[in-house]
Short mmCIF file of N, CA, C and O in Angstrom, two decimals:
data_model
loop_
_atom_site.label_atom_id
_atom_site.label_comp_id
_atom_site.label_asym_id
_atom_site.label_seq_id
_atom_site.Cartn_x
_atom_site.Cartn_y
_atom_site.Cartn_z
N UNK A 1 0.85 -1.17 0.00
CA UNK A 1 0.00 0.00 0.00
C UNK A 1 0.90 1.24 0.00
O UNK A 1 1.51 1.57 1.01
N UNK A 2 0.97 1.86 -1.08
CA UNK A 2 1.61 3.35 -1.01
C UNK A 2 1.18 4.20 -0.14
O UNK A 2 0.00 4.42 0.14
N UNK A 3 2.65 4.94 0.54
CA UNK A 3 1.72 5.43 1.68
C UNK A 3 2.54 6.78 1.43
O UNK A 3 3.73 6.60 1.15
N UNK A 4 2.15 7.98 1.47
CA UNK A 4 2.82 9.26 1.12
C UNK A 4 4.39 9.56 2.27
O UNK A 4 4.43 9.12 3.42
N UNK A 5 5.21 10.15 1.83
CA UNK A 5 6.28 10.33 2.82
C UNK A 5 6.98 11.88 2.45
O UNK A 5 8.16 12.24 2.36
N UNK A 6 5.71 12.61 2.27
CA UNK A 6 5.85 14.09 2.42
C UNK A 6 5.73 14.80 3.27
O UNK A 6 4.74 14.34 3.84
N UNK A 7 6.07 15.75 3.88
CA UNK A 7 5.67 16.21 5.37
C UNK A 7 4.45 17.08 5.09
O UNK A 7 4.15 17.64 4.04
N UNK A 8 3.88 17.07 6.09
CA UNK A 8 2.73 18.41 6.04
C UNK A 8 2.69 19.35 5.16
O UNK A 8 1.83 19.37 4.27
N UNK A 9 4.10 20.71 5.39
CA UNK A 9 4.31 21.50 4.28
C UNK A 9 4.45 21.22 3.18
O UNK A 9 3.91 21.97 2.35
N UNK A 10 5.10 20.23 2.77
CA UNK A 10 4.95 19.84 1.21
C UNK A 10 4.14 19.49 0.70
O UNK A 10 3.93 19.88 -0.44
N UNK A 11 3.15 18.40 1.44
CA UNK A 11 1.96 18.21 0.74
C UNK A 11 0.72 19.49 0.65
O UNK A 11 -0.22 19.44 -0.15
N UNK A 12 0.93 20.62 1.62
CA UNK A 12 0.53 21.76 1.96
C UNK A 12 0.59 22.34 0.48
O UNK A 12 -0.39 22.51 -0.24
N UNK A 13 2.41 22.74 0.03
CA UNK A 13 2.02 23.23 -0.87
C UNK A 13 1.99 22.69 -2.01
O UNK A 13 2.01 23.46 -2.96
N UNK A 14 1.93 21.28 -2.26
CA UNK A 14 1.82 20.46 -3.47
C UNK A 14 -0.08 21.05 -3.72
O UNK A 14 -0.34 21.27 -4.91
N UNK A 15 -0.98 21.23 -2.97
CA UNK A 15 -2.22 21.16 -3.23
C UNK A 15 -2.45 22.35 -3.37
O UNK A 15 -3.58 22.47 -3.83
N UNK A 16 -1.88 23.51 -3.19
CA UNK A 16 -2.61 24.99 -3.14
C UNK A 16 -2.88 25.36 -4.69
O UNK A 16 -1.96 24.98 -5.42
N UNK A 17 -3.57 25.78 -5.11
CA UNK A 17 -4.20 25.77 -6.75
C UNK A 17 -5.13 27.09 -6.67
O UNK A 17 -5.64 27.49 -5.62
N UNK A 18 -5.28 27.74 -8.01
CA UNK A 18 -6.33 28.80 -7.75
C UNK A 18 -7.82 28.26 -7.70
O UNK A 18 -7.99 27.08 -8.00
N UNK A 19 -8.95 29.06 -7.33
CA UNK A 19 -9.67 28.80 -7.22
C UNK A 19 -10.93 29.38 -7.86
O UNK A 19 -10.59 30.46 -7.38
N UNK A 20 -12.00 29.65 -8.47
CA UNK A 20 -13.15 30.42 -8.86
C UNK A 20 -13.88 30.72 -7.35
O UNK A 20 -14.26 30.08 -6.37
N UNK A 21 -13.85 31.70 -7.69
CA UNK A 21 -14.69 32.82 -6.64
C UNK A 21 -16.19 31.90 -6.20
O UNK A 21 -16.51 31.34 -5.15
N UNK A 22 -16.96 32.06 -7.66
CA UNK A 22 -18.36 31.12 -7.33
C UNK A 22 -18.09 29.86 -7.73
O UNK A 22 -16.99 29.50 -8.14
N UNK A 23 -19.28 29.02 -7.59
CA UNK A 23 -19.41 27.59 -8.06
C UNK A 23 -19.58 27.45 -9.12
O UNK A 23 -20.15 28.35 -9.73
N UNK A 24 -19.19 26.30 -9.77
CA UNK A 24 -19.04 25.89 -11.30
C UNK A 24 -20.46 25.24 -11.13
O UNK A 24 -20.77 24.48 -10.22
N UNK A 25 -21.42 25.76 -12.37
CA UNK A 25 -22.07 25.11 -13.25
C UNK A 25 -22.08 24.01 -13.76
O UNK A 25 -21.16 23.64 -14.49
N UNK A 26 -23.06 23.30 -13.50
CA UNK A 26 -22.77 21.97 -13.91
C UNK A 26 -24.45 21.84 -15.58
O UNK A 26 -24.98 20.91 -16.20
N UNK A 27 -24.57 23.07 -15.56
CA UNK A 27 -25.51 23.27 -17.20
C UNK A 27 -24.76 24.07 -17.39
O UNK A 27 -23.53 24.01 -17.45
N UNK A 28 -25.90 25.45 -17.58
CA UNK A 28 -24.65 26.25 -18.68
C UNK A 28 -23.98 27.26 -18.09
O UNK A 28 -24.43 27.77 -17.07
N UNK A 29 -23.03 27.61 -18.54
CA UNK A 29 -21.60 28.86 -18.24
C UNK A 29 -22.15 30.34 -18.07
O UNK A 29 -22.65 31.05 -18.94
N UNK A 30 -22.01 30.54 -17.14
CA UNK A 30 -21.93 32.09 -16.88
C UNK A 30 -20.92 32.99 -16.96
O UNK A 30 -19.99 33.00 -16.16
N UNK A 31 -21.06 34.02 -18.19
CA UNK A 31 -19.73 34.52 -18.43
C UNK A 31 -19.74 35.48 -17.27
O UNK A 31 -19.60 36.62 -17.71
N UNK A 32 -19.85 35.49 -16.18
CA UNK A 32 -19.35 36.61 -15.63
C UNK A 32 -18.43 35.88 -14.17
O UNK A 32 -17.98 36.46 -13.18
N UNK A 33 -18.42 34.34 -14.57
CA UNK A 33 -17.60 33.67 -13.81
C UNK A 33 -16.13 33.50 -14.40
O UNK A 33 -15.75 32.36 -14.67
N UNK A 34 -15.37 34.49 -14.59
CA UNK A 34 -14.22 34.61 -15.02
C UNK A 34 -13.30 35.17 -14.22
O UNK A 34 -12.54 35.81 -14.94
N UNK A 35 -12.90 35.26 -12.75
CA UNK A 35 -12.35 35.77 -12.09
C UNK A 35 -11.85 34.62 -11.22
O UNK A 35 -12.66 33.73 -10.97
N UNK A 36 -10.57 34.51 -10.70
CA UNK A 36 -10.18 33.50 -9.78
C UNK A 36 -10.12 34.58 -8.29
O UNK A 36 -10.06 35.77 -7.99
N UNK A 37 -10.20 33.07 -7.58
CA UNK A 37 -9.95 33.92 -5.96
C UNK A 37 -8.46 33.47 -5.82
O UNK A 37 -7.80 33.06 -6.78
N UNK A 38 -7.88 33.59 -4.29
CA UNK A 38 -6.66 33.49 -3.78
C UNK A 38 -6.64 31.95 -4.13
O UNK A 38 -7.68 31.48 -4.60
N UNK A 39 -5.61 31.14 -3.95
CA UNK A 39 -5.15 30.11 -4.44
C UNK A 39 -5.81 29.22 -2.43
O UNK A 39 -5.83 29.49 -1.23
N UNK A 40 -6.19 28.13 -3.41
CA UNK A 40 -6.95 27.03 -2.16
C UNK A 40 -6.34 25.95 -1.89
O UNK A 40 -5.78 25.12 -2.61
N UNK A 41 -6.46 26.00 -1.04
CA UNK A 41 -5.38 25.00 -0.16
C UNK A 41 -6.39 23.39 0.46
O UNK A 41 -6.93 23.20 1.55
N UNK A 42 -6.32 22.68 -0.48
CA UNK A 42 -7.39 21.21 -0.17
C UNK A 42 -6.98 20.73 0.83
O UNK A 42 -7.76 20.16 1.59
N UNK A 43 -5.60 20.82 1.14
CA UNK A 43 -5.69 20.48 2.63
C UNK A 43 -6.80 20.60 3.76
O UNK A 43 -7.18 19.68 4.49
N UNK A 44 -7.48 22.59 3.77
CA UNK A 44 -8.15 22.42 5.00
C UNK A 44 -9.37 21.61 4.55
O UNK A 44 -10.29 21.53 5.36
N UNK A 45 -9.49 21.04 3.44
CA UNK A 45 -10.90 20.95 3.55
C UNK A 45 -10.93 19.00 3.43
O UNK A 45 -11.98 18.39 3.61
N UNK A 46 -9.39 18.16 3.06
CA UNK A 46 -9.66 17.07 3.00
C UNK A 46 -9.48 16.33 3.89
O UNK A 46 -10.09 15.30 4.14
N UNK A 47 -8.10 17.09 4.76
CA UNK A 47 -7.07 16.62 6.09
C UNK A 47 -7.24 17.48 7.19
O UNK A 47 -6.97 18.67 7.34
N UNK A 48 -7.87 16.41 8.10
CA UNK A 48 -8.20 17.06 9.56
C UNK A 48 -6.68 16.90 10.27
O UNK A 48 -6.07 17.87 10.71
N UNK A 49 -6.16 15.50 10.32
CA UNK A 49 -5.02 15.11 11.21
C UNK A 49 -3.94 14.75 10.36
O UNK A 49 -3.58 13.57 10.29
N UNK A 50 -3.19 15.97 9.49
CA UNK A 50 -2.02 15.41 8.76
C UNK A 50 -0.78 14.91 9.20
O UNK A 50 0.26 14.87 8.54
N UNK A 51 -0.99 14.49 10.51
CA UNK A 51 0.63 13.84 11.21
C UNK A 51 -0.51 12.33 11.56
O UNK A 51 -0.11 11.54 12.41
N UNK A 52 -1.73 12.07 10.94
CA UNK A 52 -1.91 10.59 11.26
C UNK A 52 -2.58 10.21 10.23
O UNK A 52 -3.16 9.13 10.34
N UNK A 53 -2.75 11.13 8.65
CA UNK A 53 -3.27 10.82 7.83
C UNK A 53 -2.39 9.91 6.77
O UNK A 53 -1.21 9.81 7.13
N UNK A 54 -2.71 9.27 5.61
CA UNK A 54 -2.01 8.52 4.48
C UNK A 54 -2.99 8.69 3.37
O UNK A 54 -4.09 9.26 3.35
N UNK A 55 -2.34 8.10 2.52
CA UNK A 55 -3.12 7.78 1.05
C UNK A 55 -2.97 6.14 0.96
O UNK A 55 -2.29 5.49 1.74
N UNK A 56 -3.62 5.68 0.03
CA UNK A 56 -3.70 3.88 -0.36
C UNK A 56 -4.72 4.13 -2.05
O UNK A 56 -5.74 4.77 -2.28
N UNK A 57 -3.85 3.32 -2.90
CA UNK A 57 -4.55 3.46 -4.13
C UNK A 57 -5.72 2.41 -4.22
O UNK A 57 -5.35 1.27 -3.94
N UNK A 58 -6.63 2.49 -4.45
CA UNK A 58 -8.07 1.13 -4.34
C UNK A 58 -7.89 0.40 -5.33
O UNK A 58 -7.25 0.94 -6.24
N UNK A 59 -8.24 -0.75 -5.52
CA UNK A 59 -8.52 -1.83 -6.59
C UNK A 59 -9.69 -2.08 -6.52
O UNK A 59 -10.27 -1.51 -5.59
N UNK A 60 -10.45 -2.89 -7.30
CA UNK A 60 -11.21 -3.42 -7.56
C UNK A 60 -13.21 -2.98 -7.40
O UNK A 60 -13.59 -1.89 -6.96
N UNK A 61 -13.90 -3.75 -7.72
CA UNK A 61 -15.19 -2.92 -7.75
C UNK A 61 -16.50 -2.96 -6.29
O UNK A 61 -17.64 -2.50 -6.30
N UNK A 62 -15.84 -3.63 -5.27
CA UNK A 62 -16.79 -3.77 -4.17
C UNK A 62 -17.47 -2.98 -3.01
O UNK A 62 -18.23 -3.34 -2.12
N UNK A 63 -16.68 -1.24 -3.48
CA UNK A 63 -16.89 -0.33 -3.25
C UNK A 63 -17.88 0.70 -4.08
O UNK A 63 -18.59 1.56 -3.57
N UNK A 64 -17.80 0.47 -5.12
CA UNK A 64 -18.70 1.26 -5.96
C UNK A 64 -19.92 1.93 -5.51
O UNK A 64 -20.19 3.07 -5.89
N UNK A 65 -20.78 1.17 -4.61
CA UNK A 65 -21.61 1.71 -4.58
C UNK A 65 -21.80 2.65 -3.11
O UNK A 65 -22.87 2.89 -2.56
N UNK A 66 -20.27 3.13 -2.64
CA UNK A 66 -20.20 4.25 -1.71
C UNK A 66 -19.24 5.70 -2.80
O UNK A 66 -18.85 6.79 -2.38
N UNK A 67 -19.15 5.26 -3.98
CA UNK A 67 -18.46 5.94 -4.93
C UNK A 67 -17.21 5.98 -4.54
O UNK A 67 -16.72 7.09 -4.31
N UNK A 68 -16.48 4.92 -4.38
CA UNK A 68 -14.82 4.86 -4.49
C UNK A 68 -15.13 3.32 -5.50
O UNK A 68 -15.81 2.32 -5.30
N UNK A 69 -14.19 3.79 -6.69
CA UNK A 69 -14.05 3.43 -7.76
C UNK A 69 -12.55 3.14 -7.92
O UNK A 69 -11.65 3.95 -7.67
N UNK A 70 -12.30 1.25 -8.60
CA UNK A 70 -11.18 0.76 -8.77
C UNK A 70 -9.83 2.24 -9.24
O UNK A 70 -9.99 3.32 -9.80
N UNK A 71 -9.01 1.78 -8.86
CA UNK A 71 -7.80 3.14 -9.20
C UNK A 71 -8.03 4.34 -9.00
O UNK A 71 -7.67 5.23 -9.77
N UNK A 72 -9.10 4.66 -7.25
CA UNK A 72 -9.79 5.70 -6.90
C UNK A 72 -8.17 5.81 -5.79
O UNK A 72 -7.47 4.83 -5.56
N UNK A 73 -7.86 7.38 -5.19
CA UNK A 73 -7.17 7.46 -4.26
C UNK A 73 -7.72 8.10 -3.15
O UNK A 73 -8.23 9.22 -3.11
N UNK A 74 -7.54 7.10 -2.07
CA UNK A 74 -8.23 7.18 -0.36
C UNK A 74 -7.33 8.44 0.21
O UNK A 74 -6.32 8.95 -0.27
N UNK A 75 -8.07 8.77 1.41
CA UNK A 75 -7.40 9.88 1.90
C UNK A 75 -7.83 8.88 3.69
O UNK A 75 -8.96 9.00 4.17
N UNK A 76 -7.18 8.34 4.13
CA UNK A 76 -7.28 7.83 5.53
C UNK A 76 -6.77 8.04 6.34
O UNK A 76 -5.60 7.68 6.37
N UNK A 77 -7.37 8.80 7.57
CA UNK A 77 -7.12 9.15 8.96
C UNK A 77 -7.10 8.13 10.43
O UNK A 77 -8.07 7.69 11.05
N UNK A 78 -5.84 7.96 10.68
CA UNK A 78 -5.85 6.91 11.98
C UNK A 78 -6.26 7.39 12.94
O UNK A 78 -6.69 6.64 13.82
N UNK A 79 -6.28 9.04 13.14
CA UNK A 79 -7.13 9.24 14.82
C UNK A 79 -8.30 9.57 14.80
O UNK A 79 -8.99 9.96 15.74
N UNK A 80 -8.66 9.40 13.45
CA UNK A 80 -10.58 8.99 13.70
C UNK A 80 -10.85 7.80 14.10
O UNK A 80 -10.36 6.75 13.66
N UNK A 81 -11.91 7.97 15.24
CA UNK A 81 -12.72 6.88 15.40
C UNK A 81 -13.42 6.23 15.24
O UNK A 81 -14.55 6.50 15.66
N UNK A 82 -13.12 4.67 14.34
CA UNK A 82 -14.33 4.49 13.23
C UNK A 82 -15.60 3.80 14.31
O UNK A 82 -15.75 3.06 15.29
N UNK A 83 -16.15 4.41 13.58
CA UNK A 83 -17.73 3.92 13.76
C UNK A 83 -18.89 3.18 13.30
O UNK A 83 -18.70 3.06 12.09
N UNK A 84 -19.70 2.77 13.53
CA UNK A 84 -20.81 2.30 12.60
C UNK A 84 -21.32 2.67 11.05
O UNK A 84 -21.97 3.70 10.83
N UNK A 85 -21.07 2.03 10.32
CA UNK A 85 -20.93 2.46 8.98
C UNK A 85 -20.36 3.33 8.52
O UNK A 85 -20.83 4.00 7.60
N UNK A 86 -18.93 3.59 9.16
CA UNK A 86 -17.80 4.39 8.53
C UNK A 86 -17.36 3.19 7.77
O UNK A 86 -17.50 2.00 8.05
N UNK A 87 -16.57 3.99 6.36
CA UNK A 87 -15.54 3.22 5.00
C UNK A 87 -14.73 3.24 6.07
O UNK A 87 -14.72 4.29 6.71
N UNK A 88 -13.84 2.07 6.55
CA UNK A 88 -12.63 2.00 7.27
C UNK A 88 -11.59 1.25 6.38
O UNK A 88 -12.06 0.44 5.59
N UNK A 89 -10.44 1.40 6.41
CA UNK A 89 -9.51 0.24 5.79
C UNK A 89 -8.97 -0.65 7.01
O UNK A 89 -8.57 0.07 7.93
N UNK A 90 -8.86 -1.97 7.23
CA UNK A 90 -8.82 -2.82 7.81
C UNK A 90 -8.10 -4.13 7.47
O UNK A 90 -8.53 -4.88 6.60
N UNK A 91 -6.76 -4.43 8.33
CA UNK A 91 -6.64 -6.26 8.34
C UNK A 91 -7.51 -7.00 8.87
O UNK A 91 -7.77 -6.90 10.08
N UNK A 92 -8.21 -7.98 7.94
CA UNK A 92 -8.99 -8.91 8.79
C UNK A 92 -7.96 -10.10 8.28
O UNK A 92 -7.79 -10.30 7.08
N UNK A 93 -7.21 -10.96 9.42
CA UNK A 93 -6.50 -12.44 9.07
C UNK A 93 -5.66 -11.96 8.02
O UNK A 93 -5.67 -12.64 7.00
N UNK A 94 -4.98 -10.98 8.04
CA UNK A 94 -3.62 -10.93 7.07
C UNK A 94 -4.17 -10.21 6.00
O UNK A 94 -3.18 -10.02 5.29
N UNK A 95 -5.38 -9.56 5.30
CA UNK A 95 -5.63 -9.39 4.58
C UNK A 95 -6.42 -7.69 4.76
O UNK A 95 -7.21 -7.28 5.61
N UNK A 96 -5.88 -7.07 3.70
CA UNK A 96 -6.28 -5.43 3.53
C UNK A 96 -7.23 -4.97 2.61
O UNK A 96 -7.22 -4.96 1.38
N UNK A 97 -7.96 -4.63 3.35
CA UNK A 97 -9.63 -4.60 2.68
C UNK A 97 -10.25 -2.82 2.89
O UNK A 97 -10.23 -2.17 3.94
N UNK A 98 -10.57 -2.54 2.07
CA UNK A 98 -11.64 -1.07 2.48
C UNK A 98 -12.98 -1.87 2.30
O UNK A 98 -13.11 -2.64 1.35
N UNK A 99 -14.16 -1.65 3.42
CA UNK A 99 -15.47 -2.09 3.38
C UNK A 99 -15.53 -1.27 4.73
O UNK A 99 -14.76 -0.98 5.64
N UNK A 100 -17.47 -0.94 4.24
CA UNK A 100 -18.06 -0.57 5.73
C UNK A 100 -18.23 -1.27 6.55
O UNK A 100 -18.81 -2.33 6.31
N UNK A 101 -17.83 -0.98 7.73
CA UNK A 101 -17.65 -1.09 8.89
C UNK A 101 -19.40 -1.53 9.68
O UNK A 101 -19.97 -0.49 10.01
N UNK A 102 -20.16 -2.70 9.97
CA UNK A 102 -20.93 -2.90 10.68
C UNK A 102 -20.95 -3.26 12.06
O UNK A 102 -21.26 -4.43 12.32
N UNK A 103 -20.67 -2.44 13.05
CA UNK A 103 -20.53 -2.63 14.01
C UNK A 103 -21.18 -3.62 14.99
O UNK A 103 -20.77 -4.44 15.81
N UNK A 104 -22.53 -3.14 14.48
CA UNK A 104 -23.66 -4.03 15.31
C UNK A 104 -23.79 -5.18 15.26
O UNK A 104 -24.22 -5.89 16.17
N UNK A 105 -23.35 -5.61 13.89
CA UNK A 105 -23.34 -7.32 13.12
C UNK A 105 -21.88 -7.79 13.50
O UNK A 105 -21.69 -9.01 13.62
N UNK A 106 -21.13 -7.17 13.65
CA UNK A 106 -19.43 -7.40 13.57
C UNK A 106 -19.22 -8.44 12.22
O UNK A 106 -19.25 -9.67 12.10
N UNK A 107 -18.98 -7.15 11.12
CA UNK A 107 -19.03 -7.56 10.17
C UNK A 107 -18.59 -6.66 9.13
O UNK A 107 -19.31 -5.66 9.20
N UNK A 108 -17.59 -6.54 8.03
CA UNK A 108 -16.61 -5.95 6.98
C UNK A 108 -17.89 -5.69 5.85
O UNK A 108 -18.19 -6.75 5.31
N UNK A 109 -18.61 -4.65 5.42
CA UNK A 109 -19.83 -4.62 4.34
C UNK A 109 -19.12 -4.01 2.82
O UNK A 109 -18.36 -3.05 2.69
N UNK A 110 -19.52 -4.71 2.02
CA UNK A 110 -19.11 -3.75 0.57
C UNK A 110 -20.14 -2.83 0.33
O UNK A 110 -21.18 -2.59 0.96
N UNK A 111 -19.55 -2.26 -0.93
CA UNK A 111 -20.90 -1.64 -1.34
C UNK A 111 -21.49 -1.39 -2.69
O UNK A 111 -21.67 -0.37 -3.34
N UNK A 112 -21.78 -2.98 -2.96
CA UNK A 112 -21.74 -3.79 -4.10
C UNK A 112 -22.69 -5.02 -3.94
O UNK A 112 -22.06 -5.82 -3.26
N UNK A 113 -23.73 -5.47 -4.21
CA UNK A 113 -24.59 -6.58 -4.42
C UNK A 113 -23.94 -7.83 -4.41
O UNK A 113 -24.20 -8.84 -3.75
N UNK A 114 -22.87 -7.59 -5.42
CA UNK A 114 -22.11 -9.11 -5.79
C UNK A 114 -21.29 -9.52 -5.02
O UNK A 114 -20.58 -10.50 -5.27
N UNK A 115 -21.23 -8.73 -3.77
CA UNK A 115 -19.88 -9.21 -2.59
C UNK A 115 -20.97 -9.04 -1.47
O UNK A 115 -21.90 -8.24 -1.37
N UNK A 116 -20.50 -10.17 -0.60
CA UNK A 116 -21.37 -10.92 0.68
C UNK A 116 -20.68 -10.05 1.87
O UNK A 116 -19.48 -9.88 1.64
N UNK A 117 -20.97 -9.67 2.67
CA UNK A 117 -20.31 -9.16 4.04
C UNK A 117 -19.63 -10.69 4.35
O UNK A 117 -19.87 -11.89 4.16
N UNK A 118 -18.26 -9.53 5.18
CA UNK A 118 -17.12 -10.26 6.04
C UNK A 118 -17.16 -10.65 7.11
O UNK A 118 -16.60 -9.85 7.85
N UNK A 119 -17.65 -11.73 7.77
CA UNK A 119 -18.10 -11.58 9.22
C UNK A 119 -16.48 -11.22 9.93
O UNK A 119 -15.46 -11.14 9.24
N UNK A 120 -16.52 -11.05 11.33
CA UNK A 120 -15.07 -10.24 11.93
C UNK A 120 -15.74 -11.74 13.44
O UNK A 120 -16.56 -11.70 14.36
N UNK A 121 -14.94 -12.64 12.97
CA UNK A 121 -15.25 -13.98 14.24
C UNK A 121 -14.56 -13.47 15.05
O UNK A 121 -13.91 -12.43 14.94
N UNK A 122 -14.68 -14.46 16.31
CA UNK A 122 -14.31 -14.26 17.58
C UNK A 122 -12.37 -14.81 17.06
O UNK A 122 -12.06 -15.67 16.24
N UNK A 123 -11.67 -14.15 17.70
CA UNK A 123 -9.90 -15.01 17.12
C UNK A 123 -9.70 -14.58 16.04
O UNK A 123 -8.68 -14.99 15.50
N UNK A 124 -10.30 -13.87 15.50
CA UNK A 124 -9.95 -12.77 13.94
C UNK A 124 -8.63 -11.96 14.72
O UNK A 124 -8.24 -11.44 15.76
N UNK A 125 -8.37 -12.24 13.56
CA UNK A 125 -7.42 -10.86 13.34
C UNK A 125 -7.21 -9.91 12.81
O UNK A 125 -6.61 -9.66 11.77
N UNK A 126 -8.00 -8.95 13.97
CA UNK A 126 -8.82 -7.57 13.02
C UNK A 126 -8.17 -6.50 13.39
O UNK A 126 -7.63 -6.67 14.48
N UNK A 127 -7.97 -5.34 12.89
CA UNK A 127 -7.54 -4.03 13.40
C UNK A 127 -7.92 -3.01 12.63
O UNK A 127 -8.08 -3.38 11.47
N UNK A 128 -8.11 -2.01 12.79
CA UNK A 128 -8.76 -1.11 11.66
C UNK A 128 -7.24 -0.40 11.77
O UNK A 128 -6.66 -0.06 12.80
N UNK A 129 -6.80 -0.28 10.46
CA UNK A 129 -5.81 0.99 10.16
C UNK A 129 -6.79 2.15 9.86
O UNK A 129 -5.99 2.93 10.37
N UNK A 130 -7.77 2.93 9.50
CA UNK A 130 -7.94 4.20 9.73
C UNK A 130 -9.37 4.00 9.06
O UNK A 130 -9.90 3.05 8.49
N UNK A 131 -9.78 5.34 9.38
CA UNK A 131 -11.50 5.97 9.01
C UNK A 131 -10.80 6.40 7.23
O UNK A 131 -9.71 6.95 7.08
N UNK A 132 -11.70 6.00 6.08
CA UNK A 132 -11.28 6.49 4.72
C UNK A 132 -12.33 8.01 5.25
O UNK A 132 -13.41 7.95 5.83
N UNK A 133 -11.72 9.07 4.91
CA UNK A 133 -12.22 10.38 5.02
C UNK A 133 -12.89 10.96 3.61
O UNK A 133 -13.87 11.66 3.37
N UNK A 134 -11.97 10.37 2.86
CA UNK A 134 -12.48 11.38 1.54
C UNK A 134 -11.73 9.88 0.40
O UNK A 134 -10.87 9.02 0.60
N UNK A 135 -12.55 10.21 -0.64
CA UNK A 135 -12.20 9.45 -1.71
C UNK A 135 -11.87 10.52 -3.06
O UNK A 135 -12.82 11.20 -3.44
N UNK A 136 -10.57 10.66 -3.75
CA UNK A 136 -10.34 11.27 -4.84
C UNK A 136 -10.73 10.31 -6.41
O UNK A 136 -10.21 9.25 -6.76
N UNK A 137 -11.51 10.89 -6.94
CA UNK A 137 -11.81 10.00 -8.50
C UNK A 137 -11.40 10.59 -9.46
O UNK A 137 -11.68 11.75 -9.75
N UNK A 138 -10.35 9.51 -10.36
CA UNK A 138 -9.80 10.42 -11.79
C UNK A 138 -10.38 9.95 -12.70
O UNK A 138 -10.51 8.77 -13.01
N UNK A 139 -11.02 11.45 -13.47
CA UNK A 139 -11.60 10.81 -14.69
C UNK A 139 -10.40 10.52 -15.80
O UNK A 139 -10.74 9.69 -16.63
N UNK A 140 -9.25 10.98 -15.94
CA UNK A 140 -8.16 10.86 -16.63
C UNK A 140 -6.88 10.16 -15.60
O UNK A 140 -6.50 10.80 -14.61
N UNK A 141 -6.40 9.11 -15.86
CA UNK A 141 -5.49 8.51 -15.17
C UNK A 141 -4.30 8.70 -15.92
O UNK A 141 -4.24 8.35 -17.09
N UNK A 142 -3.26 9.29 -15.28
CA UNK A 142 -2.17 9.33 -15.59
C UNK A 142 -1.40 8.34 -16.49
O UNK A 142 -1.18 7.48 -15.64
N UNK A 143 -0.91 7.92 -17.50
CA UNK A 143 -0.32 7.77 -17.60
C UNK A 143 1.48 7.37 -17.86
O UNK A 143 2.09 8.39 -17.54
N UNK A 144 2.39 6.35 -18.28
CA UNK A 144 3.59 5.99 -18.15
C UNK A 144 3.90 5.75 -16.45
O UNK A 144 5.01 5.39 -16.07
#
């Protein structure tokens, strides 16, 4: 699992970008939205705890239907406390999984029809590595 090894400030200012004053339109364009504001910093708005946060790139489709999508990038916080149907990433028995979290059932949930919940038995070997906070989706994936 790739895990970032930038400090705060750098990833601070790897993200600061300009910004539009109002909200983008999602019909039609308003020409009088042509002005940028001060440059925005996604930090405050993605990373609460950046000395316990990481990234992890996702695979596969058993998430979909919380909208984290195969080759989606997680934004996960270890000093949140996951909770009842928080996205957590988790070892259950050696194995690294993102699924919701059912507390009440003690049980790993996708969020996908075609995948069965994980039960979490008694002698599991479970640990949650962190609350997923935010999910990033590329409609264009990098290439090379």
């Amino acid at each position: 699992m790739p895990i970032t090894t930038l400090s705060p400030l750098e990833i601070r200012e790897q993200f600061a970008a300009p910004c539009y004053l109002s909200r983008v339109r999602t019909g039609f364009p308003s020409p009088a939205d042509d002005y940028m504001d001060k440059k925005l910093d996604l930090n405050e708005f993605l990373i609460k705890h950046p000395a316990s946060t990481f990234y992890c790139w996702t695979e596969g489709e058993s998430m979909e239907g919380a909208g984290i999508y195969d080759r989606d990038l997680l934004i996960v916080d270890r000093e949140e406390q996951a909770r009842h149907q928080d996205v957590v990433l988790a070892f259950l028995d050696g194995e690294l999984t993102c699924k919701i979290l059912d507390a009440h059932r003690r049980q790993l949930c996708s969020a996908h029809e075609d995948f069965p919940p994980i039960p979490i038995l008694d002698g599991s070997d479970f640990q949650i590595e962190g609350v997923v906070i935010n999910a990033i989706h590329f409609f264009r994936h990098r290439t090379g």
